[in-house]
mmCIF file of C-alpha atoms in Angstrom:
data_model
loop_
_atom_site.group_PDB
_atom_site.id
_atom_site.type_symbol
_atom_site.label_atom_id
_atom_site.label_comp_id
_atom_site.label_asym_id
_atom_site.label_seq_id
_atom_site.Cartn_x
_atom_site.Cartn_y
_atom_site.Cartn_z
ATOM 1 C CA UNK U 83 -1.344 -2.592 -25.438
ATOM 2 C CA UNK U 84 -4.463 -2.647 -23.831
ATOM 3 C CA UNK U 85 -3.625 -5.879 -21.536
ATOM 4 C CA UNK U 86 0.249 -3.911 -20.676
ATOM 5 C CA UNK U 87 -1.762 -1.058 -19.510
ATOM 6 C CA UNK U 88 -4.177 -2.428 -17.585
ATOM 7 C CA UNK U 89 -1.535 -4.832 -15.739
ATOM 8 C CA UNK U 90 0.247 -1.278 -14.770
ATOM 9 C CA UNK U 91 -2.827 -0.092 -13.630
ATOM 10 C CA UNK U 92 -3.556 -2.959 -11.253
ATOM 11 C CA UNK U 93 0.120 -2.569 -9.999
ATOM 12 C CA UNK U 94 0.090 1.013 -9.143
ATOM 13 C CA UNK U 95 -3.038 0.545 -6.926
ATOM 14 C CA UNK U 96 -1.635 -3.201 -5.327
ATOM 15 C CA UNK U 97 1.395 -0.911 -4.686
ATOM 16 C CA UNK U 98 -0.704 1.900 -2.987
ATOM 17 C CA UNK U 99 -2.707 -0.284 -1.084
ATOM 18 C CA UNK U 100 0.248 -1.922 0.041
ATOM 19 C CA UNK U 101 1.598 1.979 0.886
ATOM 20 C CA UNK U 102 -1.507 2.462 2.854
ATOM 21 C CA UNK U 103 -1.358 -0.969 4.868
ATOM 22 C CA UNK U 104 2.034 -0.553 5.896
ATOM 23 C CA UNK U 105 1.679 3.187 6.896
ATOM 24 C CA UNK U 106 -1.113 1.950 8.984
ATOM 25 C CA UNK U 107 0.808 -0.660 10.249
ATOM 26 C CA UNK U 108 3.669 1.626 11.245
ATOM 27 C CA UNK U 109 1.415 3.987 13.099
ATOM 28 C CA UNK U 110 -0.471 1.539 14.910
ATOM 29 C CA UNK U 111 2.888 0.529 15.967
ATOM 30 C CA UNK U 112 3.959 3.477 16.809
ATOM 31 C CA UNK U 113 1.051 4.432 18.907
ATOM 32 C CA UNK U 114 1.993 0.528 20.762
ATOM 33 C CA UNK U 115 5.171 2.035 21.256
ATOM 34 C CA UNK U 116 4.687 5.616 22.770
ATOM 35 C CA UNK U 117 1.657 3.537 25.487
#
């Protein structure tokens, strides 16, 4: 149980990060875009 959990845990915050990088991403290309 303990090992499922923690895997789920570790996934959710590789997925945010991932959330985060590409949102960053995005804008910065955005902002490449608009200049």
């Amino acid at each position: 149980m303990s090992e499922d959990t923690k895997s789920k845990s570790v996934w959710g915050i590789v997925l945010k990060v991932i959330i985060t990088v590409a949102t960053a991403i995005a804008g910065a290309l955005g902002l490449g875009a608009c200049k």
